[in-house]
Coordinates of C-alpha atoms and ligand atoms in Angstrom, one line a residue:
M1 CA 93.6 -13.2 122.3
N2 CA 91.3 -15.7 121.8
Y3 CA 92.8 -18.3 119.7
S4 CA 91.4 -21.6 119.4
L5 CA 94.1 -24.5 120.2
S6 CA 93.2 -26.5 117.3
K7 CA 95.7 -26.2 114.5
I8 CA 95.8 -24.4 111.1
M9 CA 94.6 -26.9 108.0
H10 CA 95.4 -24.3 105.7
L11 CA 98.3 -22.5 105.4
D12 CA 95.7 -19.2 104.1
E13 CA 95.1 -19.1 108.0
L14 CA 98.5 -18.2 109.2
L15 CA 98.5 -14.9 110.9
F16 CA 100.4 -12.2 109.1
D17 CA 101.6 -8.9 110.3
N18 CA 104.3 -7.7 107.9
R19 CA 106.0 -4.9 110.0
F20 CA 109.3 -5.1 108.0
I21 CA 108.1 -3.7 105.1
H22 CA 105.4 -1.5 106.2
E23 CA 107.9 0.6 108.6
L24 CA 110.6 0.7 106.7
P25 CA 111.3 2.4 103.1
G26 CA 110.8 0.0 100.3
D27 CA 112.1 0.6 96.6
P28 CA 109.8 2.4 94.8
E29 CA 111.2 0.7 91.8
V30 CA 108.8 -2.6 91.2
S31 CA 110.9 -4.0 88.1
N32 CA 113.2 -7.1 88.6
N33 CA 116.2 -5.5 86.9
R34 CA 119.4 -5.9 88.9
R35 CA 120.2 -2.4 90.3
Q36 CA 121.8 -0.9 93.4
V37 CA 118.6 -0.2 95.3
I38 CA 119.5 3.4 96.8
G39 CA 117.7 5.1 100.1
A40 CA 115.4 1.5 100.7
C41 CA 115.7 -1.5 103.2
Y42 CA 113.9 -4.0 100.6
S43 CA 112.7 -4.2 97.3
H44 CA 109.4 -5.8 96.6
V45 CA 109.7 -9.0 94.3
S46 CA 107.7 -12.5 93.7
P47 CA 109.0 -16.1 93.8
A48 CA 109.9 -17.2 89.8
K49 CA 107.0 -20.1 89.0
V50 CA 108.1 -23.6 89.1
V51 CA 107.4 -26.5 86.8
K52 CA 107.0 -29.0 89.2
P53 CA 106.8 -28.1 93.3
K54 CA 107.6 -31.7 95.1
L55 CA 107.7 -31.7 99.2
I56 CA 110.7 -33.7 99.8
A57 CA 111.1 -32.9 103.5
Y58 CA 109.9 -30.5 106.2
S59 CA 110.5 -30.3 109.9
R60 CA 107.5 -30.9 112.5
E61 CA 109.6 -29.1 114.7
V62 CA 108.9 -25.8 113.0
A63 CA 105.7 -26.8 111.3
D64 CA 104.5 -27.1 115.2
Q65 CA 105.8 -23.4 116.1
L66 CA 103.7 -22.1 113.1
D67 CA 100.6 -24.0 114.3
L68 CA 100.6 -26.0 111.4
A69 CA 98.6 -28.6 111.4
L70 CA 99.8 -32.1 108.9
E71 CA 97.3 -31.6 107.3
A72 CA 98.5 -28.0 106.3
C73 CA 102.1 -29.7 105.2
E74 CA 101.0 -32.4 103.6
S75 CA 99.0 -30.7 100.9
D76 CA 99.6 -29.7 97.3
Y77 CA 98.9 -26.4 98.5
F78 CA 102.1 -26.7 101.0
A79 CA 104.7 -27.5 98.0
E80 CA 103.1 -24.5 95.8
V81 CA 103.6 -22.3 98.2
F82 CA 107.2 -23.3 99.4
T83 CA 108.5 -23.4 96.3
G84 CA 107.3 -20.0 95.6
N85 CA 104.7 -20.7 93.1
R86 CA 101.7 -19.2 94.8
L87 CA 101.8 -16.9 97.7
S88 CA 99.2 -17.8 100.5
A89 CA 96.8 -15.2 102.1
G90 CA 98.3 -12.3 103.9
M91 CA 102.2 -13.1 102.0
E92 CA 104.1 -10.1 100.4
P93 CA 107.0 -11.0 99.5
Y94 CA 110.6 -9.1 99.1
A95 CA 114.1 -9.1 99.3
A96 CA 116.1 -7.2 101.5
C97 CA 119.1 -4.8 100.7
Y98 CA 122.6 -5.3 102.8
G99 CA 125.9 -5.3 101.9
G100 CA 128.8 -6.6 103.4
H101 CA 133.0 -7.3 103.9
Q102 CA 133.9 -10.7 102.4
F103 CA 136.6 -12.0 102.7
G104 CA 138.0 -8.9 104.5
N105 CA 137.1 -6.7 101.9
W106 CA 134.2 -4.1 101.4
A107 CA 132.0 -5.2 98.9
G108 CA 129.4 -3.2 98.5
Q109 CA 125.7 -4.0 98.1
L110 CA 124.9 -7.6 98.3
G111 CA 121.1 -8.3 99.5
D112 CA 118.7 -11.2 99.3
G113 CA 120.4 -12.3 95.8
R114 CA 118.4 -15.4 96.1
A115 CA 116.3 -15.4 98.9
I116 CA 112.9 -14.0 99.0
N117 CA 111.0 -13.1 102.1
L118 CA 107.4 -14.4 102.1
G119 CA 106.5 -12.3 105.3
E120 CA 106.4 -12.5 108.8
V121 CA 103.8 -14.8 111.0
L122 CA 102.6 -14.4 114.0
N123 CA 103.0 -17.6 115.7
R124 CA 99.6 -18.4 118.9
Q125 CA 102.6 -17.6 121.9
G126 CA 102.8 -14.1 119.8
Q127 CA 106.4 -14.8 118.3
R128 CA 107.4 -12.6 115.0
L129 CA 108.4 -15.3 112.5
V130 CA 109.6 -14.7 109.0
L131 CA 109.7 -17.0 106.2
Q132 CA 112.1 -16.9 104.1
L133 CA 112.7 -19.0 100.4
K134 CA 116.3 -19.8 99.3
G135 CA 116.5 -20.3 95.5
A136 CA 112.9 -19.3 94.4
G137 CA 114.4 -17.0 91.6
P138 CA 116.0 -14.0 90.5
T139 CA 115.7 -10.5 92.6
P140 CA 117.7 -7.2 92.1
Y141 CA 120.2 -8.2 94.2
S142 CA 121.1 -11.2 92.4
R143 CA 123.9 -9.7 90.1
T144 CA 125.5 -11.9 87.6
A145 CA 123.3 -15.1 89.6
D146 CA 120.8 -16.8 88.6
G147 CA 118.9 -16.7 92.4
L148 CA 118.6 -20.6 92.7
A149 CA 119.8 -23.1 94.6
V150 CA 120.6 -26.6 93.6
L151 CA 119.1 -29.7 95.8
R152 CA 122.7 -30.5 97.4
S153 CA 123.4 -27.2 99.1
S154 CA 119.5 -27.0 99.9
V155 CA 120.0 -30.3 101.8
R156 CA 122.6 -29.3 103.6
E157 CA 120.8 -26.1 104.8
F158 CA 117.8 -28.2 105.7
L159 CA 119.4 -31.0 107.8
C160 CA 121.9 -29.0 109.3
S161 CA 120.1 -25.9 110.7
E162 CA 117.8 -28.5 112.0
A163 CA 120.6 -30.4 113.7
M164 CA 122.2 -27.2 115.2
H165 CA 119.1 -26.5 116.9
H166 CA 118.9 -30.1 118.0
L167 CA 122.1 -29.4 119.5
G168 CA 121.1 -26.4 121.3
V169 CA 123.3 -24.0 118.9
P170 CA 121.5 -20.7 117.9
T171 CA 120.3 -20.8 114.5
T172 CA 118.0 -20.1 111.8
R173 CA 115.7 -23.1 111.2
A174 CA 114.2 -24.9 108.4
L175 CA 110.5 -25.7 107.6
S176 CA 110.4 -27.5 104.2
L177 CA 112.7 -28.8 101.4
T178 CA 111.2 -29.2 98.2
L179 CA 112.2 -29.5 94.4
T180 CA 111.4 -27.3 92.0
G181 CA 111.2 -30.1 89.0
E182 CA 113.5 -27.7 86.8
C183 CA 117.4 -28.5 86.1
V184 CA 120.0 -25.3 87.7
I185 CA 123.4 -25.6 85.9
R186 CA 126.6 -25.0 88.2
D187 CA 130.0 -25.3 87.7
M188 CA 130.6 -27.2 91.4
F189 CA 134.7 -26.7 91.5
Y190 CA 134.7 -23.2 88.7
N191 CA 137.0 -25.2 86.8
G192 CA 135.1 -25.4 83.8
N193 CA 132.7 -28.4 84.3
P194 CA 129.2 -27.2 84.4
K195 CA 126.3 -29.9 85.1
A196 CA 122.6 -29.9 85.3
E197 CA 121.1 -30.8 88.7
P198 CA 117.9 -30.6 90.4
G199 CA 116.9 -27.2 91.7
A200 CA 115.4 -27.0 94.9
V201 CA 114.1 -24.4 97.4
V202 CA 114.4 -24.1 101.4
C203 CA 111.9 -22.1 103.5
R204 CA 114.1 -20.5 106.2
V205 CA 112.4 -19.4 109.3
A206 CA 113.9 -17.0 111.8
P207 CA 112.5 -14.2 114.1
S208 CA 114.6 -12.1 111.9
F209 CA 117.6 -12.3 108.7
T210 CA 118.6 -8.7 109.6
R211 CA 122.6 -9.0 109.0
F212 CA 125.7 -7.1 110.2
G213 CA 125.7 -5.9 106.7
S214 CA 122.2 -4.6 106.5
F215 CA 123.2 -1.9 108.8
Q216 CA 127.0 -1.7 106.9
I217 CA 125.1 -0.4 103.4
F218 CA 123.4 2.9 104.7
T219 CA 126.7 3.6 106.6
A220 CA 128.8 3.0 103.7
R221 CA 126.4 4.8 101.1
G222 CA 126.5 7.9 104.2
D223 CA 122.7 7.2 104.9
I224 CA 122.5 7.6 108.5
K225 CA 118.9 8.8 108.6
L226 CA 117.8 4.8 107.0
L227 CA 120.8 3.9 109.5
K228 CA 119.0 5.3 112.2
K229 CA 115.8 3.7 110.8
L230 CA 116.8 0.1 110.6
A231 CA 118.4 0.1 113.9
D232 CA 115.3 1.9 116.0
Y233 CA 113.1 -0.4 114.0
T234 CA 115.4 -3.5 115.0
I235 CA 115.5 -2.8 118.5
R236 CA 111.6 -2.1 118.7
T237 CA 111.1 -5.6 117.1
D238 CA 113.7 -8.0 118.0
F239 CA 115.0 -5.9 121.3
P240 CA 112.2 -4.7 123.1
H241 CA 113.3 -5.5 126.4
L242 CA 116.0 -2.8 126.0
G243 CA 113.3 0.5 125.6
E244 CA 113.1 3.6 123.3
P245 CA 115.8 4.3 120.8
S246 CA 118.6 6.8 122.1
P247 CA 122.3 6.9 121.9
T248 CA 122.2 4.9 125.3
V249 CA 120.2 2.0 124.1
Y250 CA 122.2 1.7 120.7
L251 CA 125.2 0.9 123.1
A252 CA 123.2 -1.5 125.3
W253 CA 122.1 -2.8 122.1
F254 CA 125.3 -3.5 120.4
E255 CA 126.8 -4.8 123.9
E256 CA 123.9 -7.7 123.2
I257 CA 124.9 -7.9 119.9
C258 CA 128.2 -8.9 121.3
R259 CA 127.0 -10.9 124.3
K260 CA 125.2 -13.1 121.4
T261 CA 127.8 -13.6 119.1
A262 CA 130.3 -14.7 121.1
E263 CA 127.9 -17.1 123.1
M264 CA 127.0 -18.7 119.3
I265 CA 130.7 -18.8 118.5
V266 CA 131.6 -20.8 121.9
H267 CA 128.5 -23.5 120.7
W268 CA 130.5 -23.7 117.3
Q269 CA 133.4 -24.1 118.8
R270 CA 132.0 -27.0 121.2
V271 CA 130.3 -29.0 118.4
G272 CA 132.9 -28.8 115.9
F273 CA 131.3 -26.7 113.5
V274 CA 133.2 -24.8 111.0
H275 CA 130.5 -21.6 109.1
G276 CA 133.2 -21.4 106.1
V277 CA 131.9 -18.1 105.1
M278 CA 132.0 -16.1 108.0
N279 CA 131.4 -12.9 105.7
T280 CA 129.4 -9.5 107.6
D281 CA 126.9 -10.3 105.5
N282 CA 126.7 -14.0 107.0
M283 CA 126.2 -12.5 110.8
S284 CA 122.8 -12.7 112.0
I285 CA 122.0 -9.3 114.3
L286 CA 120.0 -12.3 116.8
G287 CA 123.6 -14.0 117.6
L288 CA 121.8 -17.1 115.1
T289 CA 124.2 -19.1 112.7
I290 CA 122.8 -18.1 108.9
D291 CA 123.5 -19.1 105.7
Y292 CA 124.8 -22.8 105.4
G293 CA 127.1 -22.7 102.6
P294 CA 130.4 -24.5 102.5
Y295 CA 130.1 -25.5 106.2
G296 CA 131.6 -28.6 107.7
W297 CA 132.3 -30.7 111.0
L298 CA 135.8 -31.2 112.4
E299 CA 136.4 -34.8 112.2
N300 CA 139.7 -35.5 113.4
Y301 CA 140.4 -32.0 115.6
D302 CA 142.6 -29.5 113.6
P303 CA 142.2 -26.1 114.7
D304 CA 143.5 -25.0 111.2
W305 CA 141.0 -26.8 109.5
T306 CA 138.1 -25.0 106.9
P307 CA 135.9 -27.2 104.6
N308 CA 135.6 -24.1 101.9
T309 CA 137.8 -24.4 98.9
T310 CA 137.7 -21.0 98.1
D311 CA 139.3 -20.3 101.3
A312 CA 141.7 -22.8 100.8
S313 CA 145.1 -20.7 100.5
M314 CA 144.4 -18.0 103.3
R315 CA 141.9 -19.9 105.8
R316 CA 140.5 -16.7 107.3
Y317 CA 137.7 -18.8 108.4
R318 CA 139.3 -22.0 109.6
F319 CA 138.0 -23.6 112.7
G320 CA 140.6 -21.9 115.1
N321 CA 139.7 -18.8 113.7
Q322 CA 136.5 -18.2 114.4
P323 CA 136.9 -16.3 117.3
Q324 CA 138.7 -13.7 116.2
I325 CA 136.6 -13.6 113.1
A326 CA 133.7 -12.5 114.9
F327 CA 135.4 -10.2 116.9
W328 CA 136.4 -8.4 113.5
N329 CA 133.3 -8.6 112.6
L330 CA 131.4 -7.2 115.6
T331 CA 134.4 -4.0 114.9
Q332 CA 132.5 -3.9 111.3
L333 CA 129.2 -3.4 112.9
A334 CA 130.7 -0.8 115.6
N335 CA 132.5 1.3 113.1
A336 CA 128.9 0.8 110.9
I337 CA 126.9 2.5 113.9
Y338 CA 128.9 4.7 115.3
P339 CA 126.6 7.9 113.6
L340 CA 124.3 6.4 116.1
I341 CA 126.3 6.2 119.2
E342 CA 129.6 8.9 118.9
D343 CA 131.4 7.6 120.6
A344 CA 134.6 5.1 120.0
E345 CA 135.4 5.3 123.5
L346 CA 132.6 3.4 124.5
L347 CA 131.8 1.1 121.4
Q348 CA 135.8 -0.3 122.2
Q349 CA 134.3 -0.7 125.9
A350 CA 131.6 -3.4 124.3
L351 CA 133.8 -4.8 121.7
N352 CA 136.2 -5.9 124.7
L353 CA 132.9 -7.3 126.2
Y354 CA 132.8 -9.4 123.8
A355 CA 136.1 -10.6 123.8
E356 CA 135.7 -11.6 127.5
S357 CA 132.2 -13.1 127.1
F358 CA 133.8 -15.7 124.3
E359 CA 136.6 -16.4 126.9
K360 CA 134.4 -16.9 129.9
G361 CA 131.7 -18.9 127.9
W362 CA 134.7 -20.9 126.0
E363 CA 136.3 -21.6 129.9
D364 CA 133.2 -23.0 130.8
M365 CA 132.4 -24.9 127.9
M366 CA 135.7 -26.7 128.2
A367 CA 134.8 -27.5 131.9
G368 CA 131.6 -28.7 130.3
K369 CA 133.0 -30.7 128.0
L370 CA 136.1 -32.4 130.5
G371 CA 133.3 -33.1 133.1
L372 CA 134.6 -30.4 135.1
S373 CA 132.9 -28.0 137.6
V374 CA 135.6 -25.3 137.3
F375 CA 138.1 -25.1 133.9
D376 CA 141.5 -26.2 134.7
N377 CA 143.6 -24.3 132.1
S378 CA 146.5 -26.7 132.3
L379 CA 144.5 -29.3 131.5
T380 CA 143.0 -28.5 128.7
A381 CA 145.8 -26.5 127.2
E382 CA 147.5 -29.8 127.0
L383 CA 144.5 -31.6 125.5
L384 CA 144.1 -29.6 122.8
I385 CA 147.4 -29.7 121.8
I386 CA 147.4 -33.8 122.5
L387 CA 144.4 -34.3 120.2
Q388 CA 146.8 -32.3 117.3
L389 CA 149.7 -35.1 118.0
V390 CA 147.5 -37.7 115.8
E391 CA 144.3 -37.3 114.1
T392 CA 142.2 -37.8 116.4
D393 CA 137.7 -37.6 116.0
M394 CA 137.0 -34.7 118.3
T395 CA 133.1 -36.1 118.8
I396 CA 134.0 -39.4 119.3
F397 CA 136.9 -38.3 121.9
Y398 CA 135.2 -36.8 124.4
R399 CA 132.2 -39.7 124.3
K400 CA 134.8 -42.0 125.1
L401 CA 136.3 -39.9 127.3
A402 CA 133.2 -39.7 129.7
T403 CA 133.1 -43.7 129.4
M404 CA 136.7 -43.9 131.5
D405 CA 136.4 -45.4 134.8
I406 CA 137.8 -43.5 137.4
D407 CA 136.1 -43.9 140.5
N408 CA 138.0 -46.5 142.8
R409 CA 141.1 -46.9 140.2
T410 CA 145.2 -46.1 141.1
P411 CA 145.6 -43.6 138.3
N412 CA 149.8 -44.5 138.8
D413 CA 149.1 -48.5 138.9
I414 CA 147.5 -48.4 135.1
S415 CA 149.7 -48.6 131.8
D416 CA 149.5 -46.0 129.3
E417 CA 148.3 -49.1 127.1
V418 CA 145.5 -49.4 129.2
L419 CA 145.0 -46.4 129.9
I420 CA 144.1 -45.4 126.0
M421 CA 142.1 -48.5 125.1
P422 CA 138.8 -46.5 125.7
L423 CA 139.9 -44.0 123.4
M424 CA 140.9 -45.9 120.3
E425 CA 137.8 -46.2 117.9
A426 CA 139.0 -41.9 117.9
Y427 CA 141.3 -42.4 116.1
Y428 CA 142.5 -42.5 112.4
V429 CA 145.6 -43.8 111.9
P430 CA 146.6 -46.8 114.7
E431 CA 150.2 -46.4 113.2
Q432 CA 150.5 -42.6 114.8
L433 CA 150.0 -44.1 118.4
T434 CA 153.9 -44.2 119.0
S435 CA 155.2 -44.8 122.4
E436 CA 155.9 -41.1 123.0
Y437 CA 152.7 -40.4 122.4
K438 CA 150.8 -42.9 124.5
E439 CA 153.2 -41.8 127.4
R440 CA 151.7 -38.1 126.7
I441 CA 148.3 -39.0 126.3
G442 CA 148.5 -41.6 129.9
H443 CA 150.2 -38.9 131.7
W444 CA 147.4 -36.4 130.9
L445 CA 144.6 -38.9 131.9
R446 CA 146.2 -39.9 134.6
N447 CA 146.3 -35.9 135.5
Y448 CA 142.5 -36.0 134.9
M449 CA 141.9 -39.0 137.2
R450 CA 143.8 -37.3 140.0
R451 CA 141.4 -34.1 139.1
M452 CA 138.1 -36.2 139.1
Q453 CA 139.1 -37.3 142.5
K454 CA 140.5 -34.5 144.3
D455 CA 136.6 -32.9 143.2
E456 CA 134.9 -35.8 144.1
T457 CA 133.3 -36.1 141.0
P458 CA 131.6 -39.7 140.4
D459 CA 132.1 -41.2 137.1
Q460 CA 128.4 -41.6 136.8
E461 CA 128.2 -37.5 137.4
R462 CA 131.5 -36.9 135.2
R463 CA 129.4 -38.9 132.2
M464 CA 126.2 -37.3 132.8
R465 CA 127.8 -33.3 132.2
M466 CA 129.9 -34.7 129.6
N467 CA 127.1 -36.6 127.6
A468 CA 124.8 -33.6 127.5
V469 CA 127.5 -31.2 126.2
N470 CA 129.4 -33.7 123.9
P471 CA 127.0 -34.4 121.2
K472 CA 127.3 -38.4 120.0
Y473 CA 126.0 -37.1 117.0
V474 CA 127.0 -34.7 114.6
L475 CA 126.5 -34.2 110.9
R476 CA 129.5 -35.6 109.5
N477 CA 130.0 -34.3 106.2
Y478 CA 130.3 -37.3 104.6
M479 CA 126.6 -38.4 106.3
A480 CA 125.2 -35.5 104.3
Q481 CA 126.8 -36.5 101.0
L482 CA 125.5 -39.8 101.3
A483 CA 121.6 -38.3 102.0
I484 CA 122.1 -35.9 98.9
D485 CA 123.4 -38.9 96.9
K486 CA 120.5 -40.6 97.4
A487 CA 118.2 -37.9 96.9
E488 CA 119.9 -37.0 93.4
Q489 CA 118.9 -40.3 92.4
G490 CA 114.8 -39.4 94.0
D491 CA 115.6 -41.8 96.9
Y492 CA 114.7 -39.0 99.7
S493 CA 114.4 -41.5 102.6
M494 CA 118.0 -40.6 104.5
I495 CA 117.1 -37.0 104.5
D496 CA 114.6 -38.3 107.2
E497 CA 116.4 -40.5 108.3
L498 CA 119.2 -38.0 109.6
L499 CA 116.8 -35.9 110.5
K500 CA 115.2 -38.1 113.0
L501 CA 118.6 -39.0 114.2
L502 CA 119.7 -35.5 114.6
R503 CA 116.7 -34.3 116.9
H504 CA 118.5 -36.4 119.5
P505 CA 122.4 -35.9 119.2
Y506 CA 123.1 -36.4 123.2
D507 CA 120.7 -39.8 123.0
E508 CA 122.8 -43.0 122.6
Q509 CA 120.8 -44.2 120.1
V510 CA 121.5 -48.1 119.9
D511 CA 120.1 -49.0 116.2
K512 CA 122.4 -46.1 114.5
E513 CA 125.7 -46.8 115.8
V514 CA 126.7 -46.8 112.4
F515 CA 126.5 -42.8 112.7
A516 CA 128.5 -42.5 115.3
V517 CA 131.7 -43.5 114.4
K518 CA 134.7 -41.8 112.2
R519 CA 134.4 -40.6 108.8
P520 CA 135.2 -44.1 106.5
D521 CA 138.0 -43.8 104.6
W522 CA 136.6 -43.0 100.9
A523 CA 135.1 -40.1 102.4
R524 CA 138.7 -38.1 103.3
Q525 CA 139.3 -37.0 99.9
R526 CA 135.8 -36.8 98.5
A527 CA 133.9 -34.1 96.9
G528 CA 131.5 -32.5 99.1
C529 CA 132.8 -34.9 102.2
S530 CA 135.9 -33.1 102.6
M531 CA 136.2 -29.8 100.2
L532 CA 133.4 -27.9 99.4
S533 CA 133.2 -24.7 96.6
C534 CA 131.2 -21.8 97.6
S535 CA 129.0 -23.2 94.4
S536 CA 125.5 -24.3 95.6
Ligands
LIG601 P1 126.6 -15.7 100.5 O1 128.0 -15.5 101.1 O2 126.9 -17.3 99.9 O3 125.6 -15.9 101.4 O4 126.1 -15.2 99.3 C1 126.7 -13.9 99.0 C2 125.9 -12.8 98.2 O5 125.6 -13.8 97.2 C3 124.3 -12.7 99.0 O6 123.9 -11.4 98.6 C4 123.8 -13.9 98.1 O7 122.6 -13.6 98.2 C5 124.2 -13.5 96.6 N1 124.3 -15.0 96.0 C6 124.5 -16.2 96.4 N2 124.3 -17.3 95.0 C7 123.3 -16.7 95.0 C8 122.6 -17.0 93.3 N3 122.6 -18.6 92.9 N4 122.1 -16.2 92.5 C9 121.8 -14.8 93.0 N5 122.2 -14.7 94.2 C10 123.3 -15.2 94.6
LIG602 MG1 124.7 -14.6 102.9

């Protein structure tokens, strides 16, 4: 293709190739009534009109990926299009049908209840990128809800998807964050206190938004013909390297999903990300982090922590359980695609591949976090116990561990007190540092030093290795909340500030130290900082 190298100045110049709706069966009904949609992968639906579209932030990197010039992004037309008020040339909006297991139970049809896909852009590098509005009005899949989104959850999704990308975690992206100028009523803690909040829309971007639940719904309905159509379409479009669909290719496809999912979970565990709602409708077929709702970041290292108040009693989606839940979710996908393969043994083997790739990936990741060239089981296991003995900030701990001087020191000559000094900023409650604790971590630190000296890894090399995988800056829950508080007062500056900060999460940013310290005490129990509900 002979593209000019100049950027796209006007959204109408975007090149669309809306393959999903042209190759897969759609819902013949065009009304927007909420309903069960049978025999179709999607329904045509128009975004709702809003009173006062306003762009409050956009991602330069995602705009670049779409070849969009600054002028195109900063035009009024951009705000109109990405709140859903107008369609640019080539857009053909639709909502997808899918089902899912929610908190372990089959929930039947869910679908894009407040997501509207605008179309598939082909960029100049030939990448296929689906543009999807979240919060742009009801669809046939909205069930009892309104199809809208509020500013607070939209800021959280916008910032976190970009932050995750820069951390190197596979994720859907976010192009824009806009205000609709309308109010949305939400009862934030489902406790009889509804409030009007500013309505907002995020435009998400990914090669595909297909979920595990997209396949589950057809098998659950006994529609194996449609299951096969969607699987064939997905393989040809998103996994073309696997070749033409056949039972062998379906299996290879599932194996690849298992590997990609394992990779994604290893990354989550590396950076301390807790998704919060790992239902099968929130699991991307491409192994991307998708649907940012009541997610959160580990502050003190606690594998039992979940930010989601809706899951507070069961803690099904707690940090330490994410690897097992991914396995459970993959098992549901295996059940869903069984009719295409009809060999339970082979599917079971593929699932085992998830367990193996997760374990191998996790060990390599933990070795990296400690600056080791090879995983060390006993060193790692003891550390993960120690991190839970007292409230220890996970992110700060690994960065501070990297600063420790090991070269030319004799571990046995250094006292516990001196050894622990570089780590002090990671501790939330200094009174918890008993002599017993100091002795235990002192012992561990000496073993760590000996291991590095035995490996002949110099300090400088260890630091480089560690700082490349242990972020200095993550989107701490309270940071997002501060940006939201300001945005709700009409000041959007902190959204941009955080977006800029989180572009370089592994770098020292001297003027941004304030964001690299422990969560402040006021945020310990504040809503939005330590607890989040699904209300968004
Ligand atoms: P979630 O687990 O939050 O991703 O959402 C589960 C299902 O509820 C999905 O089908 C969503 O599209 C739908 N949903 C969530 N919030 C809304 C809303 N405000 N309006 C319509 N549908 C929604
Ligand atoms: Mg969802």
